[in-house]
């Protein structure tokens, strides 16, 4: 039973979605799923209209927001849980994504 590339792409998407907190390189993913790096980039653009990096950032930011709402973990713990080793970079990405720093986001969540 031959696995087609679209099936493999779905497995890749599921893998990234589940393992959003790990470091991923295009080369590693390409080798793991036996897909060319160019194919991965093109199919992400075709199916999602975004790059692999943006897809991964979206997944991480959605998880970070959920954790901020539902837990009392520190922002540093959340950053690490979401795959960001650099807390300050995490805060920068979060602010760019949500338009406010994690602390303000948590305050807004607790007001509702």
Rosetta silent file (secondary structure, phi, psi, omega in degrees, C-alpha in Angstrom):
SEQUENCE: XXXXXXXXXXXXXXXXXXXXXXXXXXXXXXXXXXXXXXXXXXXXXXXXXXXXXXXXXXXXXXXXXXXXXXXXXXXXXXXXXXXXXXXXXXXXXXXXXXXXXXXXXXXXXXXX
SCORE:     score description
SCORE:     0.000 S_00000001
   1 L     0.000  111.642 -176.646    0.000    0.000    0.000 S_00000001
   2 L   -86.389  129.620  177.538    1.724    3.135   -1.231 S_00000001
   3 L   -84.642  127.442 -179.494    1.193    6.286    0.807 S_00000001
   4 L   -80.819  161.454 -179.465    0.525    9.252   -1.438 S_00000001
   5 H   -60.371  -41.523  177.326    2.167   12.613   -0.883 S_00000001
   6 H   -59.482  -38.754  176.758   -1.077   14.307    0.239 S_00000001
   7 H   -63.417  -42.584  178.820   -1.500   11.587    2.903 S_00000001
   8 H   -63.698  -38.758  177.850    2.099   12.114    3.954 S_00000001
   9 H   -62.201  -41.675  177.681    1.484   15.854    4.097 S_00000001
  10 H   -63.429  -37.813  176.383   -1.463   15.303    6.445 S_00000001
  11 H   -64.774  -38.572  177.072    0.760   13.135    8.640 S_00000001
  12 H   -62.319  -46.987  179.512    3.330   15.959    8.613 S_00000001
  13 H   -60.721  -44.632  178.288    0.691   18.517    9.658 S_00000001
  14 H   -62.959  -40.473  179.852   -0.510   16.231   12.459 S_00000001
  15 H   -62.524  -47.891 -179.785    3.062   15.660   13.600 S_00000001
  16 H   -64.286  -42.410 -179.753    3.822   19.399   13.738 S_00000001
  17 H   -61.707  -38.975 -179.179    0.512   20.139   15.453 S_00000001
  18 H   -77.633  -34.879 -175.527    1.191   17.513   18.114 S_00000001
  19 L  -109.257   38.388 -177.845    4.890   18.340   18.513 S_00000001
  20 L   -60.121  -23.140 -175.374    4.605   22.131   18.292 S_00000001
  21 L   -87.624    0.979  178.484    6.897   22.498   21.312 S_00000001
  22 L   -98.654  159.748  175.970    9.875   20.853   19.616 S_00000001
  23 L   -79.433  129.465 -179.858   12.444   22.488   17.381 S_00000001
  24 L  -124.167  134.863  170.008   11.714   21.704   13.733 S_00000001
  25 L  -115.761  153.242  178.701   13.842   22.372   10.706 S_00000001
  26 H   -59.402  -37.762 -179.642   12.668   22.011    7.159 S_00000001
  27 H   -65.462  -43.106  179.212   15.542   19.592    6.547 S_00000001
  28 H   -63.582  -45.222 -179.408   14.549   17.366    9.493 S_00000001
  29 H   -65.603  -39.543  178.804   10.897   17.309    8.462 S_00000001
  30 H   -59.879  -45.329  179.568   11.845   16.648    4.862 S_00000001
  31 H   -68.581  -43.279 -177.661   13.931   13.635    5.884 S_00000001
  32 H   -61.327  -40.714 -174.532   11.376   12.339    8.407 S_00000001
  33 H  -105.393    4.937  177.765    8.477   12.396    5.916 S_00000001
  34 L    54.551   44.424  176.269   10.474   11.758    2.734 S_00000001
  35 L  -123.952  145.443  178.158    9.196   14.956    1.133 S_00000001
  36 L   -71.144  150.985  178.998   11.350   17.586   -0.508 S_00000001
  37 H   -59.322  -39.404  179.139   11.719   20.861    1.355 S_00000001
  38 H   -62.784  -43.235  178.663   10.360   22.671   -1.708 S_00000001
  39 H   -61.321  -45.267  179.687    7.281   20.427   -1.763 S_00000001
  40 H   -58.991  -48.069 -179.992    6.616   21.076    1.933 S_00000001
  41 H   -61.116  -45.820 -178.264    6.875   24.848    1.437 S_00000001
  42 H   -65.062  -41.797 -176.326    4.701   24.799   -1.678 S_00000001
  43 H   -73.265  -32.114  173.465    1.981   22.611   -0.200 S_00000001
  44 H   -63.166  -43.761  178.460    1.774   24.703    2.983 S_00000001
  45 H   -62.620  -41.523 -178.227    1.322   27.773    0.806 S_00000001
  46 H   -68.837  -47.178 -174.492   -1.286   25.979   -1.320 S_00000001
  47 H   -81.715  -34.815 -173.778   -3.318   24.433    1.527 S_00000001
  48 H  -115.999  -14.881 -178.453   -2.986   27.086    4.217 S_00000001
  49 L    71.436   16.570  179.952   -1.852   30.216    2.398 S_00000001
  50 L  -140.864  169.122  177.689    0.989   30.569    4.919 S_00000001
  51 L   -82.710  165.794  174.810    4.504   29.293    5.472 S_00000001
  52 H   -58.029  -42.585 -179.906    5.447   26.362    7.667 S_00000001
  53 H   -60.746  -43.754  178.946    7.006   28.818   10.131 S_00000001
  54 H   -66.916  -39.660  176.938    3.790   30.822   10.407 S_00000001
  55 H   -57.651  -47.070 -179.307    1.784   27.607   10.801 S_00000001
  56 H   -66.270  -42.020  177.607    4.031   26.542   13.676 S_00000001
  57 H   -61.804  -44.035  177.902    3.943   30.007   15.261 S_00000001
  58 H   -57.693  -45.891 -179.684    0.129   30.045   15.058 S_00000001
  59 H   -61.888  -45.209  179.783   -0.026   26.650   16.761 S_00000001
  60 H   -64.564  -42.171 -178.713    2.382   27.745   19.480 S_00000001
  61 H   -68.363  -38.512  176.798    0.613   31.044   20.098 S_00000001
  62 H   -62.268  -40.566  178.784   -2.810   29.374   20.296 S_00000001
  63 H   -69.672  -40.268  178.288   -1.437   26.954   22.863 S_00000001
  64 H   -61.317  -44.464  179.142    0.286   29.745   24.795 S_00000001
  65 H   -62.022  -41.853  178.103   -2.974   31.721   24.945 S_00000001
  66 H   -60.968  -44.845 -178.776   -4.845   28.644   26.164 S_00000001
  67 H   -66.250  -37.586  178.105   -2.259   28.049   28.879 S_00000001
  68 H   -63.680  -41.470  179.366   -2.326   31.685   29.973 S_00000001
  69 H   -68.765  -41.539 -167.121   -6.129   31.506   30.299 S_00000001
  70 H  -102.102   -4.121 -177.585   -6.333   28.099   31.958 S_00000001
  71 L  -134.483  169.568  174.380   -3.258   27.870   34.180 S_00000001
  72 L  -107.788   18.651  178.743   -1.267   29.833   36.698 S_00000001
  73 L   -61.987  150.857  175.329    2.037   28.833   35.133 S_00000001
  74 L   -68.139  160.933  178.856    4.635   31.554   34.802 S_00000001
  75 H   -66.659  -31.170  176.936    5.114   33.040   31.370 S_00000001
  76 H   -65.792  -42.215  176.996    8.607   31.550   31.296 S_00000001
  77 H   -63.414  -41.393  178.810    7.144   28.072   31.931 S_00000001
  78 H   -64.578  -43.459  178.370    4.555   28.653   29.211 S_00000001
  79 H   -56.876  -48.701  179.511    7.243   29.838   26.804 S_00000001
  80 H   -62.506  -41.952  179.604    9.262   26.672   27.416 S_00000001
  81 H   -62.954  -28.046 -177.351    6.157   24.476   27.105 S_00000001
  82 L   -96.163    7.072  174.870    5.396   26.050   23.739 S_00000001
  83 L    95.129   10.354  178.552    8.864   25.522   22.327 S_00000001
  84 L  -103.868  114.443  179.523   10.440   28.899   23.049 S_00000001
  85 L   -81.533  -23.618 -178.933   13.760   28.652   24.876 S_00000001
  86 L  -103.136  108.279 -177.309   14.152   32.441   24.900 S_00000001
  87 H   -58.479  -42.345 -176.987   11.531   34.030   27.161 S_00000001
  88 H   -67.990  -36.244  175.958   12.041   37.529   25.746 S_00000001
  89 H   -66.278  -41.943  176.213   11.634   36.280   22.186 S_00000001
  90 H   -55.847  -48.341 -179.091    8.445   34.490   23.238 S_00000001
  91 H   -61.045  -39.427  178.764    7.083   37.736   24.699 S_00000001
  92 H   -64.347  -46.895  179.793    7.947   39.604   21.501 S_00000001
  93 H   -63.340  -43.493 -179.593    6.245   36.992   19.297 S_00000001
  94 H   -60.747  -45.263 -179.737    3.214   36.900   21.615 S_00000001
  95 H   -63.719  -41.558  177.481    2.861   40.690   21.545 S_00000001
  96 H   -63.808  -36.804 -176.255    3.134   40.756   17.751 S_00000001
  97 H   -74.803  -46.512 -173.901    0.541   37.965   17.491 S_00000001
  98 H  -104.291   -6.689  178.576   -2.044   39.220   20.026 S_00000001
  99 L    78.913   11.023  178.228   -1.241   42.931   20.120 S_00000001
 100 L  -158.904  154.802  177.578   -0.401   42.843   23.824 S_00000001
 101 L   -70.829  161.858 -179.754    2.165   41.216   26.092 S_00000001
 102 H   -53.920  -37.861 -178.553    1.296   37.964   27.894 S_00000001
 103 H   -62.996  -43.018  178.501    0.770   39.807   31.215 S_00000001
 104 H   -67.518  -39.082  178.280   -1.880   42.108   29.727 S_00000001
 105 H   -59.714  -44.835  179.658   -3.506   39.124   27.989 S_00000001
 106 H   -64.492  -42.392  177.623   -3.772   37.298   31.329 S_00000001
 107 H   -58.446  -45.380  179.711   -5.231   40.399   33.005 S_00000001
 108 H   -63.219  -37.031  179.825   -7.863   40.670   30.274 S_00000001
 109 H   -67.155  -37.624 -177.357   -8.753   36.979   30.616 S_00000001
 110 H   -78.348  -16.889  177.311   -9.259   37.275   34.360 S_00000001
 111 H   -77.106  -25.931 -173.782  -11.497   40.338   33.982 S_00000001
 112 L   -78.069    0.000    0.000  -14.039   38.467   31.879 S_00000001
